[in-house]
N, C-alpha and C. Protein backbone atom coordinates (compact mmCIF):
# COMPACT_ATOMS: atom_id res chain seq x y z
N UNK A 1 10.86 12.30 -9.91
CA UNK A 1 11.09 10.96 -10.38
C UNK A 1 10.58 9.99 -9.33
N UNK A 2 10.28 8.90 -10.15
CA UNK A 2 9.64 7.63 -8.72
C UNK A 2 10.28 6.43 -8.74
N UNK A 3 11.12 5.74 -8.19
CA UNK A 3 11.34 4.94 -7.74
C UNK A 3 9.77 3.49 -7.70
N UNK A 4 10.62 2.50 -7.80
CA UNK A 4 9.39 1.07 -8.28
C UNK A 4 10.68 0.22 -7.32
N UNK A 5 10.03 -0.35 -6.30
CA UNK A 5 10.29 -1.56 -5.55
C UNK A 5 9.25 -2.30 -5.08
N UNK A 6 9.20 -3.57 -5.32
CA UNK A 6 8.56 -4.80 -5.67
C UNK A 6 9.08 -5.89 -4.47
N UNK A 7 8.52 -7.06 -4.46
CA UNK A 7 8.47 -8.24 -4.25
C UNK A 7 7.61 -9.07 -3.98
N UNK A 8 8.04 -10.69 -4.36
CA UNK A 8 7.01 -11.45 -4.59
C UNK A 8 7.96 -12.63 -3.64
N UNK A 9 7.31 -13.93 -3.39
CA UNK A 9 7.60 -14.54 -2.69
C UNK A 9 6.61 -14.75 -1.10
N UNK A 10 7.33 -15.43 -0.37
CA UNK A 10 6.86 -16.21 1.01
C UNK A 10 7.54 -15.49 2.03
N UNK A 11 8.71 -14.73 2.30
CA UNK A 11 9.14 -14.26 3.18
C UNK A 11 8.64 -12.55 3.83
N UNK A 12 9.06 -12.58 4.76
CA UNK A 12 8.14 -11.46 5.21
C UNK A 12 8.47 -10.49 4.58
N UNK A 13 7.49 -9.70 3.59
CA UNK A 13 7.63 -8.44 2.90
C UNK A 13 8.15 -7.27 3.10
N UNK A 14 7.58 -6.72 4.70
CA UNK A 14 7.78 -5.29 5.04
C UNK A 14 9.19 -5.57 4.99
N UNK A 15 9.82 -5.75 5.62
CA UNK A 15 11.39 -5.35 5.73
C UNK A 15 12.15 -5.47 4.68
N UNK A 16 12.09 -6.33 4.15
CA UNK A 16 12.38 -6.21 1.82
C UNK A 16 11.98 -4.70 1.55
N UNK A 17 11.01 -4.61 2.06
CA UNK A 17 10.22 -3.82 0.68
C UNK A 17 10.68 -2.09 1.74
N UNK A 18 10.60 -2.05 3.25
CA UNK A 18 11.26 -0.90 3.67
C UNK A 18 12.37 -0.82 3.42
N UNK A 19 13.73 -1.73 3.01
CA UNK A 19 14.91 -1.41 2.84
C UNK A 19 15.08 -0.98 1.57
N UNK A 20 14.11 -1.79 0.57
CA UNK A 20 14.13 -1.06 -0.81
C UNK A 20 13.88 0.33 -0.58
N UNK A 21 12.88 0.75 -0.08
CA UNK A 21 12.54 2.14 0.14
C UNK A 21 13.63 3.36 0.41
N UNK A 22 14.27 2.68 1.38
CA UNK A 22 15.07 3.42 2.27
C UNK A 22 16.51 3.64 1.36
N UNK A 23 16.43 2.62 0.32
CA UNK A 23 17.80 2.87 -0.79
C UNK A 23 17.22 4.03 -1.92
N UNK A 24 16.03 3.36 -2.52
CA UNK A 24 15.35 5.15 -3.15
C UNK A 24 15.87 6.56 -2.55
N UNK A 25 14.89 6.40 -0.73
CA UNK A 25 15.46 7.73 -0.73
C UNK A 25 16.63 8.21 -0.69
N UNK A 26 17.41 7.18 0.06
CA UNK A 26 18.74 7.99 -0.25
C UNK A 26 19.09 8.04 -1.85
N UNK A 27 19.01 7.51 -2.58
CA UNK A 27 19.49 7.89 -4.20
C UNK A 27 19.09 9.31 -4.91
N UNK A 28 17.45 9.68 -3.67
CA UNK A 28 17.13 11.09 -3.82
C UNK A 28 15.68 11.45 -4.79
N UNK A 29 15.24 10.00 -4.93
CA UNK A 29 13.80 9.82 -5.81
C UNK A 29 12.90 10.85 -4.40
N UNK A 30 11.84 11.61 -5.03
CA UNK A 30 10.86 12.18 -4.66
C UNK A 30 9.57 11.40 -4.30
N UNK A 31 9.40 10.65 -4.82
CA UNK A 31 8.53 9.81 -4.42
C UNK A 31 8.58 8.38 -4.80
N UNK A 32 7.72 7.55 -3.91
CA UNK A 32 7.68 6.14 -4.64
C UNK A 32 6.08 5.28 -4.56
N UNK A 33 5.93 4.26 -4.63
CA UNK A 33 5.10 3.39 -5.15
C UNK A 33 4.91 2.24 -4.65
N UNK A 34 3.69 1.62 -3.89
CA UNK A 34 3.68 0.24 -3.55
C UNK A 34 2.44 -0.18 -3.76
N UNK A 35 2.38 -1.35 -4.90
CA UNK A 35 1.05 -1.87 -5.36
C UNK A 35 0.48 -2.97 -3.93
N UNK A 36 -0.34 -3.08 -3.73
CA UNK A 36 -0.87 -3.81 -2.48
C UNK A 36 -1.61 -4.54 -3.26
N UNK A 37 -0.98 -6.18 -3.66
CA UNK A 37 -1.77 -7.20 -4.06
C UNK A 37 -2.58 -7.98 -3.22
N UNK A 38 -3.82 -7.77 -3.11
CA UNK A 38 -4.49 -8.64 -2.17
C UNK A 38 -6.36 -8.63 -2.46
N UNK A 39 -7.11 -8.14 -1.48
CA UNK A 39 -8.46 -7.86 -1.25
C UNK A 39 -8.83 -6.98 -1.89
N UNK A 40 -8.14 -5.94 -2.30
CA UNK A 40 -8.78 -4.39 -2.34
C UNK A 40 -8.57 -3.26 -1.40
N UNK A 41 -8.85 -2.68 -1.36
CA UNK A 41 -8.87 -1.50 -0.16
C UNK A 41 -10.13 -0.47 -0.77
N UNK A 42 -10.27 -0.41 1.16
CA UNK A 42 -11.44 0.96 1.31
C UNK A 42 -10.72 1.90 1.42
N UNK A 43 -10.29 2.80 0.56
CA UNK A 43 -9.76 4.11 0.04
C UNK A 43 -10.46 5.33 1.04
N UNK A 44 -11.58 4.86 1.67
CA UNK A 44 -12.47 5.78 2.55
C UNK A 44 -12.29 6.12 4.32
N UNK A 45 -11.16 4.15 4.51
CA UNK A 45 -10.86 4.49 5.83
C UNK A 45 -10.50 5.40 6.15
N UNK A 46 -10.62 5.99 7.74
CA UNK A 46 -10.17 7.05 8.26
C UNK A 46 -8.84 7.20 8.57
N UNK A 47 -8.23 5.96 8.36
CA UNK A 47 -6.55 5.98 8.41
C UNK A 47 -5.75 6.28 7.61
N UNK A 48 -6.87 5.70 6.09
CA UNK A 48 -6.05 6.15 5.30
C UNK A 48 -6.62 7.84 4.29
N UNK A 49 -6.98 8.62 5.08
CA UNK A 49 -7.15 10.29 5.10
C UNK A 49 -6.44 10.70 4.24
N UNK A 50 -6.52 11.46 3.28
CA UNK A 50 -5.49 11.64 2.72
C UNK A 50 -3.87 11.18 2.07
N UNK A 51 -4.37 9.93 2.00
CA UNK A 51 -3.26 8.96 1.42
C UNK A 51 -3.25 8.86 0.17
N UNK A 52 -2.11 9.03 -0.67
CA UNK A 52 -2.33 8.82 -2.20
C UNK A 52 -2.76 7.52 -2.63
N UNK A 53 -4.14 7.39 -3.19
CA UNK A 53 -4.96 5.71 -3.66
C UNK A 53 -4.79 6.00 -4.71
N UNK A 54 -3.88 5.04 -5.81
CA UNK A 54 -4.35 5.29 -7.09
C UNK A 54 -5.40 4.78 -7.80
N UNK A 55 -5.89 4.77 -8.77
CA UNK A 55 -6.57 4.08 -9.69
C UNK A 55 -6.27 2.41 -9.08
N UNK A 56 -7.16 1.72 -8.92
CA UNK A 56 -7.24 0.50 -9.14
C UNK A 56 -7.62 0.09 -10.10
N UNK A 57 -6.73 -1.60 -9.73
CA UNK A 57 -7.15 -2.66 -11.09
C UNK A 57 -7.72 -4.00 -10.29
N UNK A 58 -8.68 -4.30 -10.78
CA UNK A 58 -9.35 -5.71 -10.47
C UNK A 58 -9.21 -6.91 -11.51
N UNK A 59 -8.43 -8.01 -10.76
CA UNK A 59 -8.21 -9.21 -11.54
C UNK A 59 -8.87 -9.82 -11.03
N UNK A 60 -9.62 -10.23 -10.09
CA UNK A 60 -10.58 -10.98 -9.55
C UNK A 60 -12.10 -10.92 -9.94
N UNK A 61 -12.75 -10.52 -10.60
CA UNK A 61 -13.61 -10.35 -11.22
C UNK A 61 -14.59 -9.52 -10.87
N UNK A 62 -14.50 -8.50 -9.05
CA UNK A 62 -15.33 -8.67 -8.16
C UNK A 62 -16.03 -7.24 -8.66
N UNK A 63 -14.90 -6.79 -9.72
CA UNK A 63 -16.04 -5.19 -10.59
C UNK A 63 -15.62 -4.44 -9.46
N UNK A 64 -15.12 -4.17 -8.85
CA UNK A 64 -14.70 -3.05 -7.59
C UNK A 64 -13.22 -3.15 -7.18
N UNK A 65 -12.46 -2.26 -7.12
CA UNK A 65 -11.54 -2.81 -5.40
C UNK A 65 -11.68 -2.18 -4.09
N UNK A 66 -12.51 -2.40 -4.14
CA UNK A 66 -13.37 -1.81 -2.74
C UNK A 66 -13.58 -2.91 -1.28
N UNK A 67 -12.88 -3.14 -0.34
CA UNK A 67 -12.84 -4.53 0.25
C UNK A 67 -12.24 -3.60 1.54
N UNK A 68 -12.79 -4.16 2.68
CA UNK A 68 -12.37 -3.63 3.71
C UNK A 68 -11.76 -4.64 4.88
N UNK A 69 -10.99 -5.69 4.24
CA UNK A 69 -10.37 -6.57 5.26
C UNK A 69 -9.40 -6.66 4.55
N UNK A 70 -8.09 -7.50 4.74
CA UNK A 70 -6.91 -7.07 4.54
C UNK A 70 -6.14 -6.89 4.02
N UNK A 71 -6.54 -6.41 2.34
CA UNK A 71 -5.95 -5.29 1.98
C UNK A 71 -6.21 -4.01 2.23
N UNK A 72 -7.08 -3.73 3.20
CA UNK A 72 -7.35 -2.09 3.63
C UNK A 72 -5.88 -2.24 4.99
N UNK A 73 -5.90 -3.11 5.32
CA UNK A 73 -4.92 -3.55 6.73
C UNK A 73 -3.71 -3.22 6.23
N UNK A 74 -2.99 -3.65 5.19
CA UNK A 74 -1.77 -3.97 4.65
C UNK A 74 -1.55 -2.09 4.10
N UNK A 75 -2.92 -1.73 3.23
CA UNK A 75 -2.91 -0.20 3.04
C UNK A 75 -2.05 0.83 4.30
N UNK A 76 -2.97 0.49 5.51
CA UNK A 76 -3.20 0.96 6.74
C UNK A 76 -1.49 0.76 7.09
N UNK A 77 -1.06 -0.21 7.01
CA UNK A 77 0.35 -0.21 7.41
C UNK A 77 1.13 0.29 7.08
N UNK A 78 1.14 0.38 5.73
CA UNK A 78 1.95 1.40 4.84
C UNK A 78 1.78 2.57 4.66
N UNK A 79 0.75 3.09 5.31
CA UNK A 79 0.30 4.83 4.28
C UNK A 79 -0.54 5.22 5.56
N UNK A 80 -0.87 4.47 6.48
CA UNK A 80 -1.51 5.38 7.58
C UNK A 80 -1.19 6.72 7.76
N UNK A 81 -1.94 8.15 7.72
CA UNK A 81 -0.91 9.15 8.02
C UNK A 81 -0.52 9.38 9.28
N UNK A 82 0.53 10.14 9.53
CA UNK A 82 1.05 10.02 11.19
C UNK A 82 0.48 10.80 12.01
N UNK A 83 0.28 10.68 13.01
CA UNK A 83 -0.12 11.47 14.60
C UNK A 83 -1.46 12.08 13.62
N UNK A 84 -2.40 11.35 13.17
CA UNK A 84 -3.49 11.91 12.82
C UNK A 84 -5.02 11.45 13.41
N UNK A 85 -5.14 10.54 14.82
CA UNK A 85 -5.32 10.61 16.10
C UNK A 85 -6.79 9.49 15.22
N UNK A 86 -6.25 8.82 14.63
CA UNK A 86 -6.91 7.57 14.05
C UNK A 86 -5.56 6.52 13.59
N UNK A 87 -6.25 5.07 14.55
CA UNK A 87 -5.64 3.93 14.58
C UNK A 87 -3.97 3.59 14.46
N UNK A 88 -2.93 3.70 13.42
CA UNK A 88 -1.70 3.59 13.68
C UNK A 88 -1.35 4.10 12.76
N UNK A 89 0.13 4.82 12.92
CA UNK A 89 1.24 5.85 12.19
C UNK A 89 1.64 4.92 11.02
N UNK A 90 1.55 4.77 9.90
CA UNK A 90 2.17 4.43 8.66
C UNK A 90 3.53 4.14 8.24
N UNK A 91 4.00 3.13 8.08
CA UNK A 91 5.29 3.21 7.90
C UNK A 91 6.27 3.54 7.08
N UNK A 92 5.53 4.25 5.39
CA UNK A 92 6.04 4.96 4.64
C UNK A 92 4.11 6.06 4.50
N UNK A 93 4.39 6.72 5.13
CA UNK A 93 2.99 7.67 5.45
C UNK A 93 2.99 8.22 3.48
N UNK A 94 3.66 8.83 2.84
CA UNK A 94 3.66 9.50 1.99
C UNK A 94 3.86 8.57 0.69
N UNK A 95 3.64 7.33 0.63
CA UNK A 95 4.12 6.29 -0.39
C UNK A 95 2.19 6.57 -1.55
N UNK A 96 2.83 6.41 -2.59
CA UNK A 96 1.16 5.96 -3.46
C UNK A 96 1.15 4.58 -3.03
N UNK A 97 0.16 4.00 -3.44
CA UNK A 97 -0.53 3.21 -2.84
C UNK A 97 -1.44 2.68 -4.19
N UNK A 98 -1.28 1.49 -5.21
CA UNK A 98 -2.09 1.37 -6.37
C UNK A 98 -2.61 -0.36 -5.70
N UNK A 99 -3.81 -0.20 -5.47
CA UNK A 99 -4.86 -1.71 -4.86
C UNK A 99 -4.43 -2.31 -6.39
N UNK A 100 -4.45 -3.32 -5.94
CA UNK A 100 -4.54 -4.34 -7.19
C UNK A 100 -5.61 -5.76 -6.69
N UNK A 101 -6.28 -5.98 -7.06
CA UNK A 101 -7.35 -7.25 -6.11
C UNK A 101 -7.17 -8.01 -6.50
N UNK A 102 -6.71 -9.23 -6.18
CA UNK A 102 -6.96 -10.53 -6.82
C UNK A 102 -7.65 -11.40 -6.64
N UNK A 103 -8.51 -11.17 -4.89
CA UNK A 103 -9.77 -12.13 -4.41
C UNK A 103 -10.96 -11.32 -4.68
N UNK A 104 -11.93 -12.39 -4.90
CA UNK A 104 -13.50 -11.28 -4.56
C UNK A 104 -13.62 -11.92 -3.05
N UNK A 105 -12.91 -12.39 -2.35
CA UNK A 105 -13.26 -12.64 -1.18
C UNK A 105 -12.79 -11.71 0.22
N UNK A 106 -13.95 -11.26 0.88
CA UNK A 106 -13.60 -10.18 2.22
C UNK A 106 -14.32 -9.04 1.94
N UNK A 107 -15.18 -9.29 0.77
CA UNK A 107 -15.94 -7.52 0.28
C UNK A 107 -17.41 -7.87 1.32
């Protein structure tokens, strides 16, 4: 089963969105889910190796979500895998990960 935690707003995300997390697992969900609204992501970085990318969706018109500024960053924060001796440890390493783009700007 998967667990869906969200948020929208101005305040700083990660810590919302890790405490949501952290109530999933304890409830005992197997996995979960964090859409990364932004640029896109390069699904190819070396950080993110083996990270679950799902299917993207492009609302920005840009025909790709392929963008390597910061939504590959925001990716990278969340899903980096750990001690895998490229750039920084992930802070939910095992989370999917679905790009959603909403700029064509940063490709």
């Amino acid at each position: 089963m998967c667990g869906i935690v969200g948020f929208t707003g101005t305040k700083d995300a990660a810590p919302i969105l890790l405490s949501g997390l952290s109530k999933l697992e304890y409830r005992g969900y197997d996995s979960a889910g964090i859409a990364v609204i932004d640029s896109g992501i390069y699904a190819e970085h070396p950080d993110l190796a083996g990270a679950d990318i799902l299917d993207w969706v492009d609302l920005s018109g840009a025909g790709s979500a392929v963008d390597t500024s910061h939504g590959t960053q925001v990716a990278g924060i969340l899903a980096a895998g750990l001690r895998n001796g490229q750039g920084i440890d992930g802070a939910v390493p095992n989370v999917s990960i679905l790009p959603i783009r909403i700029t064509s700007r940063g490709a």
